[in-house]
Coordinates of C-alpha atoms in Angstrom, one line a residue:
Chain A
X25 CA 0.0 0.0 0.0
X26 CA 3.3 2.4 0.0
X27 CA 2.0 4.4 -3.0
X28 CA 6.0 5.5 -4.1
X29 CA 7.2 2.0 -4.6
X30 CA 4.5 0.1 -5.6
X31 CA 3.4 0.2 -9.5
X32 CA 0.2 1.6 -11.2
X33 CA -0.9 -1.7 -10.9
X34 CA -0.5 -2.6 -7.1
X35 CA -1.9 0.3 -5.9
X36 CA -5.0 0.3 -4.2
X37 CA -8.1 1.7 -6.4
X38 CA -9.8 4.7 -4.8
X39 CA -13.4 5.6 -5.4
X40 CA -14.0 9.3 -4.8
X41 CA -18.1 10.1 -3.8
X42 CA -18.6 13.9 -3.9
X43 CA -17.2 16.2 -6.6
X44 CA -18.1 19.7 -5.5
X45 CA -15.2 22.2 -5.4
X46 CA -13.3 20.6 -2.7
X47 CA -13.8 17.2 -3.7
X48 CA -12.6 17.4 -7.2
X49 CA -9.7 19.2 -6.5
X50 CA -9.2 16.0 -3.4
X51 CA -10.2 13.7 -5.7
X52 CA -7.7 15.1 -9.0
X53 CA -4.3 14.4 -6.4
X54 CA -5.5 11.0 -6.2
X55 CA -5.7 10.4 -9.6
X56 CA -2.5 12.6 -10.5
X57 CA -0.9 10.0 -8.1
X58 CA -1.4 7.1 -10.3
X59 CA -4.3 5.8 -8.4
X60 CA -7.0 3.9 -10.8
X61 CA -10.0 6.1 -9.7
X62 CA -13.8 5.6 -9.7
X63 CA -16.3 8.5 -9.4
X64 CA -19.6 8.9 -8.5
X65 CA -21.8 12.5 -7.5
X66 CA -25.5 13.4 -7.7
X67 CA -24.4 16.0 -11.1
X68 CA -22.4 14.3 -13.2
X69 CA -21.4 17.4 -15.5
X70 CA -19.3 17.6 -12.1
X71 CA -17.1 14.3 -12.9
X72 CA -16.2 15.8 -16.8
X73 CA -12.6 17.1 -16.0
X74 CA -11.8 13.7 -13.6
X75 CA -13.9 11.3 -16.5
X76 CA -11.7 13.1 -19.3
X77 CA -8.1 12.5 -17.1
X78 CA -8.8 8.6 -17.0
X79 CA -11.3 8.3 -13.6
X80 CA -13.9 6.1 -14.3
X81 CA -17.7 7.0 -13.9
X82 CA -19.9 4.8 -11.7
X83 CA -23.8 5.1 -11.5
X84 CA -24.6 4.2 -7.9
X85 CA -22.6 4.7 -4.4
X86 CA -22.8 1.1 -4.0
X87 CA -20.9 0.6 -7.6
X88 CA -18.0 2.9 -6.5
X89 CA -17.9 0.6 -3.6
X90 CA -18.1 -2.5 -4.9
X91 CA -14.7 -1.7 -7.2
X92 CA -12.8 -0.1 -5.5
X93 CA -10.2 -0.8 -2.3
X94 CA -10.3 2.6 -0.7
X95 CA -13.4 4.0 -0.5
X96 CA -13.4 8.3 0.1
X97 CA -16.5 10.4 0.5
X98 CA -17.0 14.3 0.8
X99 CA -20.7 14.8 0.4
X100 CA -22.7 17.8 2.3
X101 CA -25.2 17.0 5.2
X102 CA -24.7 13.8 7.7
X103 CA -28.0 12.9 6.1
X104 CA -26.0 12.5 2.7
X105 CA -23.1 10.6 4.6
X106 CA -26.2 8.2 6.3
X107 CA -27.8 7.4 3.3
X108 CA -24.7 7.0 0.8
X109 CA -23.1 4.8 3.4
X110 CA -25.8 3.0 5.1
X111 CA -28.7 3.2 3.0
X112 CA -29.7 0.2 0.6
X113 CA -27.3 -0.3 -2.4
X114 CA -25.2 2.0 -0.3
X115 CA -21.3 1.9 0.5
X116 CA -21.1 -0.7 3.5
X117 CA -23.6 -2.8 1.5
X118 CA -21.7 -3.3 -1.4
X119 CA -18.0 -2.9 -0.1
X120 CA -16.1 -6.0 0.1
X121 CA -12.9 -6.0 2.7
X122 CA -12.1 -2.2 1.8
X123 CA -11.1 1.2 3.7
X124 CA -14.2 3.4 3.8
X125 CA -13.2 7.5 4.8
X126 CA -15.6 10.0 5.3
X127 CA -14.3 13.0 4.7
X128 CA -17.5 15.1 5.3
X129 CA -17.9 17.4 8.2
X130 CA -20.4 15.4 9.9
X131 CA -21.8 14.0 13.0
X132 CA -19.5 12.0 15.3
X133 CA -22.6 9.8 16.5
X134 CA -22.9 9.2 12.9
X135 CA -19.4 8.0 12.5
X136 CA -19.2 6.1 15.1
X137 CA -22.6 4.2 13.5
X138 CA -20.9 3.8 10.4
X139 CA -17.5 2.2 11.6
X140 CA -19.2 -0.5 13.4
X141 CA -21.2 -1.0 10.3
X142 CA -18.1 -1.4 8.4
X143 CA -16.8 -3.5 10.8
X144 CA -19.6 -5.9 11.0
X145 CA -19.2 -6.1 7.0
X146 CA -15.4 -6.8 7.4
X147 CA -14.5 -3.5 6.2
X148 CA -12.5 -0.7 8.1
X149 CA -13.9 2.9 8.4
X150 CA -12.0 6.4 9.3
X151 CA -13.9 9.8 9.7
X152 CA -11.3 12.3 8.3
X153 CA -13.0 15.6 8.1
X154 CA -10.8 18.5 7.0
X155 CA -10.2 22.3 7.4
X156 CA -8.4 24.8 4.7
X157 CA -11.2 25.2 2.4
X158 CA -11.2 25.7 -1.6
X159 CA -7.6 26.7 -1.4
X160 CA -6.5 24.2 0.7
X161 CA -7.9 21.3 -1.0
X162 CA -6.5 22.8 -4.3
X163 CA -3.0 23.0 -3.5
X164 CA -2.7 19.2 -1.0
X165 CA -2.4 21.3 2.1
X166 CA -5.3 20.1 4.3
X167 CA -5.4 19.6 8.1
X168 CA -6.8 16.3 7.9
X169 CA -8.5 15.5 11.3
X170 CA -9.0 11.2 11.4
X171 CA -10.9 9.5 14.0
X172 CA -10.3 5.0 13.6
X173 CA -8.3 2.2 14.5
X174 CA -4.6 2.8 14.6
X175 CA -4.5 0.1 11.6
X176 CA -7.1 1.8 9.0
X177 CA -5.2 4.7 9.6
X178 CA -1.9 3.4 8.7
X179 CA -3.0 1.9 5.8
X180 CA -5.1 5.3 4.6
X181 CA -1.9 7.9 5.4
X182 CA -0.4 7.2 2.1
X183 CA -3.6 8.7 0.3
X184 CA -4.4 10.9 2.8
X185 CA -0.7 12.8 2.5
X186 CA -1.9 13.1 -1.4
X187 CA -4.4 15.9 0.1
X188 CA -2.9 16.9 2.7
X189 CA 0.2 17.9 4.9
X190 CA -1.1 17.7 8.3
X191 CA -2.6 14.5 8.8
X192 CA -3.2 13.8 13.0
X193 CA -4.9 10.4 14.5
X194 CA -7.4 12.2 16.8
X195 CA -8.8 9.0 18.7
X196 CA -11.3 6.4 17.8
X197 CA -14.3 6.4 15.8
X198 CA -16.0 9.8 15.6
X199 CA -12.6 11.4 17.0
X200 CA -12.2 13.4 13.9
X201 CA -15.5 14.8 13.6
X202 CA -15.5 15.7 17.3
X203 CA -11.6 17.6 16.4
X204 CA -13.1 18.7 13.5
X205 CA -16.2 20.6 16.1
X206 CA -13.7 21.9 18.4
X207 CA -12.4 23.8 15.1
X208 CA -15.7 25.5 14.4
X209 CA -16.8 25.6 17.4
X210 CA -13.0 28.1 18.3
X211 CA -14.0 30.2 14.7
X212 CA -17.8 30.8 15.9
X213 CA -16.7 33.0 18.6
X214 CA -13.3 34.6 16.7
X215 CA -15.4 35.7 13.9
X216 CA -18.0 36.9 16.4
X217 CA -15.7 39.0 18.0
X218 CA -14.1 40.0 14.9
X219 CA -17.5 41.3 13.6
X220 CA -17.7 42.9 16.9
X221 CA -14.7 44.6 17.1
X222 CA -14.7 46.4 13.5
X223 CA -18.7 47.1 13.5
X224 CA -17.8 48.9 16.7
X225 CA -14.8 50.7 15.3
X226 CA -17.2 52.3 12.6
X227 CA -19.4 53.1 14.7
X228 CA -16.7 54.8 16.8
X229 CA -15.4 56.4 13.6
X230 CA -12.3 55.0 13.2
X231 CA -11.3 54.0 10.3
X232 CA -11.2 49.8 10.2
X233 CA -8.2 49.4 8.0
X234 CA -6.3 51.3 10.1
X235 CA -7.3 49.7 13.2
X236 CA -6.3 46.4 11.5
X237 CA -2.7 48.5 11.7
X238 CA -3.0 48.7 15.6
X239 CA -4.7 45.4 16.8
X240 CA -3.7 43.1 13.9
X241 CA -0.4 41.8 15.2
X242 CA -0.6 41.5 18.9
X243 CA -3.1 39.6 21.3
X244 CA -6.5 40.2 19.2
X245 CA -4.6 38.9 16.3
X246 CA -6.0 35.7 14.1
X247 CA -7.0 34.1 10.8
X248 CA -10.2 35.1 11.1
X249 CA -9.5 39.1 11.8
X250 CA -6.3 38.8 9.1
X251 CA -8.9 37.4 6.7
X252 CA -12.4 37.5 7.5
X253 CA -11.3 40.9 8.6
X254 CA -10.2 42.1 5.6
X255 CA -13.3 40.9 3.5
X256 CA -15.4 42.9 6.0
X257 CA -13.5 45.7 5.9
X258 CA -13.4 45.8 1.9
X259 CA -17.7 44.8 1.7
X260 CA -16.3 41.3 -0.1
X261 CA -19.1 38.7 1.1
X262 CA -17.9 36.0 -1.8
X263 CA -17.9 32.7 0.1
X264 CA -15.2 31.4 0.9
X265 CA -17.2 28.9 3.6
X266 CA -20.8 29.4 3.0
X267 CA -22.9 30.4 5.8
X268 CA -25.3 27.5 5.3
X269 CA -22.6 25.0 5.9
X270 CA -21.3 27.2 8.9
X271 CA -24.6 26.5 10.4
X272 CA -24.8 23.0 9.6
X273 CA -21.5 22.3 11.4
X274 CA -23.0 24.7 14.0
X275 CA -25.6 22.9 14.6
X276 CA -24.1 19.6 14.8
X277 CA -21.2 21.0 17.5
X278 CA -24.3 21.9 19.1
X279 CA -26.3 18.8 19.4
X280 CA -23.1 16.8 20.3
X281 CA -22.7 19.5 22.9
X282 CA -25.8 19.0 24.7
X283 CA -25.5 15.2 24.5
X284 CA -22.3 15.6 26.5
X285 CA -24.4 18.1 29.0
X286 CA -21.9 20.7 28.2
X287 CA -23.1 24.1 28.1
X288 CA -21.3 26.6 25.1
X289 CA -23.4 30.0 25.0
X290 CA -20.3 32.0 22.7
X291 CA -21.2 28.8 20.5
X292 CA -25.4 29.2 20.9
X293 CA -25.1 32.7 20.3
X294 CA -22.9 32.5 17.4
X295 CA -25.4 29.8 15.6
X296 CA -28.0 32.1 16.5
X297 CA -26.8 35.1 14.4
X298 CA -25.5 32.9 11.3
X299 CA -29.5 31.5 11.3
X300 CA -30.5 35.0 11.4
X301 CA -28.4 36.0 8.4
X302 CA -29.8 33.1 6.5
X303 CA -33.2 33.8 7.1
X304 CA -32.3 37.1 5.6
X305 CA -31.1 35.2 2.4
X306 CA -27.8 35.4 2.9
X307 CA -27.0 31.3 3.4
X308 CA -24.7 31.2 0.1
X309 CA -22.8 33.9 1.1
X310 CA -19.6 33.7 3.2
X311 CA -19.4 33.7 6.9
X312 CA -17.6 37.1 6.9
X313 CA -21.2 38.5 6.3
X314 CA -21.8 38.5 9.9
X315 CA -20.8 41.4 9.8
X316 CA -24.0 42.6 8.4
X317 CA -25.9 41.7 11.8
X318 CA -23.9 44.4 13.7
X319 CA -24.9 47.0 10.6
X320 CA -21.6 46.7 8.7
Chain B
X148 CA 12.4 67.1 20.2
X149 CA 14.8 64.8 18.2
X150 CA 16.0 63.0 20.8
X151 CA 18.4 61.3 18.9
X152 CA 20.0 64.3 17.8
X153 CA 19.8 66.6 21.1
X154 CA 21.8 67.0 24.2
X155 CA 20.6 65.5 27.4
X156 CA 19.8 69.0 28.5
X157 CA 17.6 69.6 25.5
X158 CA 15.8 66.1 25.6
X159 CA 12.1 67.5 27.2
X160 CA 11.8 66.2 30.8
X161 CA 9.6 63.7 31.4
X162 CA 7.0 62.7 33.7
X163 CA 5.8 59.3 34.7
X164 CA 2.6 58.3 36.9
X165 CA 2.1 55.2 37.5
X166 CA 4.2 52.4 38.2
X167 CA 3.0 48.9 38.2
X168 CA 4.8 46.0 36.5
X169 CA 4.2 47.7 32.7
X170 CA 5.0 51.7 33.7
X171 CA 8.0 50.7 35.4
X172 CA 9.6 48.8 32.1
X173 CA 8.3 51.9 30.1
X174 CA 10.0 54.9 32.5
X175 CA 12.7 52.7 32.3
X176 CA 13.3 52.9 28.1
X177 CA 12.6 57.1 28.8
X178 CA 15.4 56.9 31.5
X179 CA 17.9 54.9 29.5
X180 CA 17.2 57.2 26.7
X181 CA 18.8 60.2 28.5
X182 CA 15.5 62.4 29.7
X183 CA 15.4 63.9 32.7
X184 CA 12.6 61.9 34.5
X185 CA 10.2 62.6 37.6
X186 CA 8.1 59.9 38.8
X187 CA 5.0 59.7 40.9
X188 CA 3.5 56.1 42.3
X189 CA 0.7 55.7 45.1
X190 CA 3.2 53.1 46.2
X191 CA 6.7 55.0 46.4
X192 CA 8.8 51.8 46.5
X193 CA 7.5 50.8 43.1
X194 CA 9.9 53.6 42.4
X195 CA 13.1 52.8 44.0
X196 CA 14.8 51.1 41.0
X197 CA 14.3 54.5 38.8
X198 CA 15.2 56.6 41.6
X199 CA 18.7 54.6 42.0
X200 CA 19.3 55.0 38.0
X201 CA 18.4 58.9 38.6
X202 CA 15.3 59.5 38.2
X203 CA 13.0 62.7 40.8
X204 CA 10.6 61.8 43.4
X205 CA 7.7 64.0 43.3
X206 CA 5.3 64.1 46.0
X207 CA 2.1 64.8 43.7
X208 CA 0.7 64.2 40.5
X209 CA 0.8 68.0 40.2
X210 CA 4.3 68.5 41.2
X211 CA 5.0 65.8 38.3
X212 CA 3.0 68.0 35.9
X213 CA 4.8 71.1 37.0
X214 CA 8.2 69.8 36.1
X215 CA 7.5 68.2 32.9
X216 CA 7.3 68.9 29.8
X217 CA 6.0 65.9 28.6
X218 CA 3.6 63.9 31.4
X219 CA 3.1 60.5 31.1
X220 CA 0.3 58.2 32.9
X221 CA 0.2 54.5 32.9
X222 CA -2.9 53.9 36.2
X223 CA -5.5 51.6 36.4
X224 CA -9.0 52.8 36.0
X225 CA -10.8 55.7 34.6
X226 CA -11.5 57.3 38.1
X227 CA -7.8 57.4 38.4
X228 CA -7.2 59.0 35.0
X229 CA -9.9 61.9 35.9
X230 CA -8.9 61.9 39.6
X231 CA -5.2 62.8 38.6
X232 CA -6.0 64.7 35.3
X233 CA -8.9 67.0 37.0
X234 CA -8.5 66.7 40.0
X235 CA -7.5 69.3 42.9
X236 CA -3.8 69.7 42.2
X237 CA -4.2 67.4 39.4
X238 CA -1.9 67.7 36.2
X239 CA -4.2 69.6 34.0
X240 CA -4.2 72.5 37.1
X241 CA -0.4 72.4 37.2
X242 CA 1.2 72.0 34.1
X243 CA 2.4 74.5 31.8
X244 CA 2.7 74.2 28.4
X245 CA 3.0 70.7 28.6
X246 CA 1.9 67.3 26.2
X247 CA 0.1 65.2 28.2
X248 CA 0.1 61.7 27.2
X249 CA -2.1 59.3 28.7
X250 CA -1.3 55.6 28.2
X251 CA -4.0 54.0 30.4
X252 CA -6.9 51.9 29.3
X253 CA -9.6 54.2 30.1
X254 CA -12.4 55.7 28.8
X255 CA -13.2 57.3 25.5
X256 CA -15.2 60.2 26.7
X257 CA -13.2 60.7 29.5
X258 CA -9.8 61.2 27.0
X259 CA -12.4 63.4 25.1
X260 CA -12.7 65.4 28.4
X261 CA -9.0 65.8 29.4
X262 CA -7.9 66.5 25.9
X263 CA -10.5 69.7 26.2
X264 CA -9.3 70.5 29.5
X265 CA -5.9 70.5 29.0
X266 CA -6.3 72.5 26.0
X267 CA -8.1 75.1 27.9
X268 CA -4.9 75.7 30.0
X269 CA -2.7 75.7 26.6
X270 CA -1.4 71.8 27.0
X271 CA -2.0 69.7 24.1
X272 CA -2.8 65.8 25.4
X273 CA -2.7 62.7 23.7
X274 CA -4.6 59.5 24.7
X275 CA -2.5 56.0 24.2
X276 CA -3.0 52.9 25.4
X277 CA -1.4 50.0 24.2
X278 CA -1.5 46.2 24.0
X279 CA 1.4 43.8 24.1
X280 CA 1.3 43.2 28.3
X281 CA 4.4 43.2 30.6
X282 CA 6.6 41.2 28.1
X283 CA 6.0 44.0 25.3
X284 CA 6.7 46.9 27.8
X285 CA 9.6 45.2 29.0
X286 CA 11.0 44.6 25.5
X287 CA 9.6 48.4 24.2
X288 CA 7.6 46.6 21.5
X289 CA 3.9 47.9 22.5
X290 CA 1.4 48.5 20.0
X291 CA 0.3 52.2 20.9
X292 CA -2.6 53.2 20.0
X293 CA -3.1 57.2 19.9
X294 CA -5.8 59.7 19.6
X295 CA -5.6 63.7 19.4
X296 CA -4.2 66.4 17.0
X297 CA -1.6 65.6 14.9
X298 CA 0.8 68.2 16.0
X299 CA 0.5 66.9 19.8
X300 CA 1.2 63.2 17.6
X301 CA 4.3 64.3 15.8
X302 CA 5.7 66.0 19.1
X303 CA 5.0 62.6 21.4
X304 CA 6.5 60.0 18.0
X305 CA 10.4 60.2 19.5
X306 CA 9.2 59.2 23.2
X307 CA 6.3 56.6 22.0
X308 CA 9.3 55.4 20.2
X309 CA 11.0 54.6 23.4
X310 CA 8.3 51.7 24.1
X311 CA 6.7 50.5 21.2
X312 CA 7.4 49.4 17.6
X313 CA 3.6 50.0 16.4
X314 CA 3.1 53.8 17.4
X315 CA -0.2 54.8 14.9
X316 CA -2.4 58.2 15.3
X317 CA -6.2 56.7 14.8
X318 CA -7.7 59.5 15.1
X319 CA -8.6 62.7 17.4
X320 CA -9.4 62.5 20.9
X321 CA -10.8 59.0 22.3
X322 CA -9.3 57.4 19.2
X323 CA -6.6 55.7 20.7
X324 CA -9.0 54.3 23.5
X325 CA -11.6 53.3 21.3
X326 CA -9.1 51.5 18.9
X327 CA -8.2 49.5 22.8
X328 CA -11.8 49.0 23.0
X329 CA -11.8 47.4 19.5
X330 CA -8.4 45.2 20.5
X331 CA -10.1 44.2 23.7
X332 CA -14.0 43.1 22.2
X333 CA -11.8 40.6 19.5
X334 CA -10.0 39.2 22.4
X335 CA -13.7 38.5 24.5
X336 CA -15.1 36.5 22.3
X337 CA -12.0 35.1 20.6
X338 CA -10.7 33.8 24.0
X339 CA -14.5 32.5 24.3
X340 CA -14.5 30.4 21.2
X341 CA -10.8 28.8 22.2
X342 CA -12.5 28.0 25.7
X343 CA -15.5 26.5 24.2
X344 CA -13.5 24.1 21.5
X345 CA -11.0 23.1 24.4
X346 CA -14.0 22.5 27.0
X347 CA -15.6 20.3 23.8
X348 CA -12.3 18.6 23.1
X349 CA -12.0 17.6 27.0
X350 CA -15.7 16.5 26.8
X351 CA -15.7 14.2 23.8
X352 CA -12.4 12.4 25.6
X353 CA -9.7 13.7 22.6
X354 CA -6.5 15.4 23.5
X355 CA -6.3 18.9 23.9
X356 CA -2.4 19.4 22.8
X357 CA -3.4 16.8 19.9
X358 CA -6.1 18.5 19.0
X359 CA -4.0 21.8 19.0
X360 CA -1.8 20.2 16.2
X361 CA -4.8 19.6 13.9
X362 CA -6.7 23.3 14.4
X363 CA -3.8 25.4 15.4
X364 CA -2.2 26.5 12.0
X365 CA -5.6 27.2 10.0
X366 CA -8.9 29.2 9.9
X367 CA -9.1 28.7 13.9
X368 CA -5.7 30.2 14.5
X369 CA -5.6 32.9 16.7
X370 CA -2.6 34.2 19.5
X371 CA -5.8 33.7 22.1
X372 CA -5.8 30.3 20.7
X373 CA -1.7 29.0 20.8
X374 CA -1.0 31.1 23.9
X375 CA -3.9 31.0 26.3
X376 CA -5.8 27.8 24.8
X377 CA -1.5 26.2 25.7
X378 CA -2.0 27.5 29.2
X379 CA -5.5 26.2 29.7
X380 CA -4.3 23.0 28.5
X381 CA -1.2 23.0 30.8
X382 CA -3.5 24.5 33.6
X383 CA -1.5 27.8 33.9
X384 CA -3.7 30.0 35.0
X385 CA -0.8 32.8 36.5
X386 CA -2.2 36.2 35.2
X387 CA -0.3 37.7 32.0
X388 CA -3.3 39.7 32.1
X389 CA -5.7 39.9 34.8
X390 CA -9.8 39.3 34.6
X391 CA -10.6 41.9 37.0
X392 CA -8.4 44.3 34.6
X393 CA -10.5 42.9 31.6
X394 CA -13.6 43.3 33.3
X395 CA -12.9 47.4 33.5
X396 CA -11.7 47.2 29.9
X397 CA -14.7 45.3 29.0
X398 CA -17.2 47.3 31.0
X399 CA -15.7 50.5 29.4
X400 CA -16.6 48.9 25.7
X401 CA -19.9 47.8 26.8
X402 CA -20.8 51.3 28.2
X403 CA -19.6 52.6 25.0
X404 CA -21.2 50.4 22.7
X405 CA -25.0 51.1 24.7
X406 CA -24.1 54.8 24.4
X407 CA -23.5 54.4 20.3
X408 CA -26.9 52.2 20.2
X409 CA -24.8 49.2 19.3
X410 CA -25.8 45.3 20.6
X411 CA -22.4 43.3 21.2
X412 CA -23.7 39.9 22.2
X413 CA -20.4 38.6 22.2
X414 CA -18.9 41.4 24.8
X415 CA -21.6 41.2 26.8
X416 CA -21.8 37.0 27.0
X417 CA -17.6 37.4 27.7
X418 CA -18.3 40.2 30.2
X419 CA -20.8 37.8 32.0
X420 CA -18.5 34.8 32.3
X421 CA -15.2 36.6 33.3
X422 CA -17.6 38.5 35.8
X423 CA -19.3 35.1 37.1
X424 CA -15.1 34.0 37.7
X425 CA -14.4 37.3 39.7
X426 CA -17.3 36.7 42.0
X427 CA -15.4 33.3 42.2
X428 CA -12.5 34.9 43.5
X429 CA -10.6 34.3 40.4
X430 CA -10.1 38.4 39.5
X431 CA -6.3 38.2 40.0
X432 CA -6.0 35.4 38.0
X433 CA -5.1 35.2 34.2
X434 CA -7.6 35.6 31.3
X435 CA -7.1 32.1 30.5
X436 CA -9.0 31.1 33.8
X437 CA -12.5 31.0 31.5
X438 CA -11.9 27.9 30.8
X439 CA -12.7 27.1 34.2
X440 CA -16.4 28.6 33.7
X441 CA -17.3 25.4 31.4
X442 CA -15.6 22.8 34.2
X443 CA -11.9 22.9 32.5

């Protein structure tokens, strides 16, 4: 399974579930590394570029499954991730002794549900959600958080490095989702107080750019003001994460919370304002548009 | 004023009020530049390593003032800055001619009123506070943040010089403390979010330092999150800053905000906890102490 010495041949075949932005640009490494590749998503117009590079077009989850060794996913909602993996003709169904890796940001429940699925189908299963975005994904630099046996991860790191550079065992089943939580769960509240601290610089009449200037290096200093920041400062709301997701991840942070009795009000609150903005009509637009709750 | 160019005799004579751990490092750059210094502390041994390097003892604020011709004042809270600004024998009443620079995090309005004040006696003032903490004041690499007239600006560069590398005018007067306000409403809710996703991590049984490796360099990267979310971890809770100190700073920003008829949810959620941990008893502890609100 060493991808560098092994030929075209002996390498594992990968099926890739999920083209949209991310997962085409995930799913092009893996195929750029010499990997036979099968491909399956809801739009298909989505697989051209993979289809005309040599990837191989599959008509069900359950096909993609059923030839190949590695299994990956990135679809959107857990509901996706359920029903692609567990649902009739789905992954686990039709897998046969292969490495299934969600990739979604999902629920850890739900992961932990799947792997002992997988398990009790002879297959192994790693949750392996990511953070870096569009860019990230483009250029193989992910932080890639996994959550599974010690073994499946072994066996996945080859094709996991393929995507990205920082690739960390979190725990168990469901350990990567839950890593994956603590890092939205940490932005909610930065890009809160972001928002808050430039809408409240207008107000003041300062000028935000120049305030950047002051607070941008020191203890206030992050991604999200360097960044996010920025794009509020310059009226840019192009998504970079889309508010809908953000809420989505939100929301399942949230639920896993109160299973776990723990009370996170910074996080509440921030879900609370991203729902706001999308009952406004602002879901597809990027999370830096909280700024548009304070008036900004 | 160039104090790189004139004689020790020429250098202005400076005053400094207010020695705790940050005004001591910060008279000390003025001293070892060559000015002439007078200092002024509630507590006068706070002051017995500037007097040994030569450095005058005045008895008052006002005899400060009155032998200055620049006034510096590094206190605690607002009804210091107006006690020893407008007070009875207070700098504005005794000084002459003088640039009054006040370096405190205080109030807006209040730097609005001694600015007006001292103007009315034919002193110029400046108001400055800074961010970087003892470590920055002992190294002279503060971010100061200034409001007030230009002129008052270009005269107080050379000695802002002295203890900071990020000296930036922001504006007239109350700029400088509302551009602290802005520093300090980031840091509430950022510090927030990096308590939440550590509390989370903790709950769900991962790793906190493991889990720092996987969120630490992307979209959830913040100082709050490396620095205080590393002392959390490691249970370091010895102040760098203090809550009850953040408290004032955060009450300031929140009394601001209401007066601008802007909601800060995320201040006034930070400003809850971090009070909740001083009625605790935990006010002369560090910032990073909130993690202790959600059981870590």
């Amino acid at each position: 399974m060493n991808t560098s010495s092994t030929s075209p041949a002996e390498r594992p075949s990968v099926g890739f579930i999920g083209l949209g932005i991310m997962g085409r640009s995930m799913a092009g490494h893996i195929l750029a590394a010499g990997h036979r590749l099968n491909v399956f998503n809801r739009s298909r117009d989505k697989a051209d570029e993979l289809l005309a590079r040599g990837a191989r077009w599959c008509a069900t989850p359950g096909e993609v499954a059923a030839n190949s060794d590695v299994i990956i996913t990135m679809v959107g909602y857990p509901s996706d991730v359920e029903q692609i993996y567990l649902g009739a003709d789905g992954i686990v169904a039709r897998a046969e002794r292969a490495l299934l890796i969600d990739m979604t940001t999902s629920s850890p429940e739900l992961a932990v549900r799947v792997a002992e699925a997988a398990r009790a189908r002879g297959c192994r299963a790693l949750d392996a959600p990511v953070s870096g975005g569009d860019i990230g994904a483009r250029d193989a630099k992910l932080s890639i958080m996994v959550g599974g046996e010690q073994a499946a991860f072994d066996q996945a790191l080859p094709i996991l490095k393929l995507m990205g550079t920082n690739v960390v065992l979190q725990g168990g089943p469901g350990a990567g989702q839950h890593t994956k939580m603590c890092n939205q769960i940490v932005i909610a509240s930065t890009i809160m107080g972001v928002s808050e601290g430039l809408a409240y610089a207008r107000a003041a009449g300062l000028e935000p750019s120049t305030v950047l200037q002051s607070i941008g290096g020191g203890a206030a200093a992050s991604f999200q003001l360097a960044v996010m920041g920025g794009k509020m400062i310059a009226g840019d709301y192009a998504p970079g994460f889309y508010i809908e997701h953000f809420i989505k991840d939100l929301g399942i942070a949230l639920a896993e919370a109160q299973r776990m009795r723990l009370e996170l009000p910074g996080l509440a609150l921030a879900h609370r304002l991203f729902d706001g903005l999308a009952q406004q009509g602002h879901g597809r637009l990027g999370t830096q548009t909280l700024i548009k709750h304070y008036g900004g």
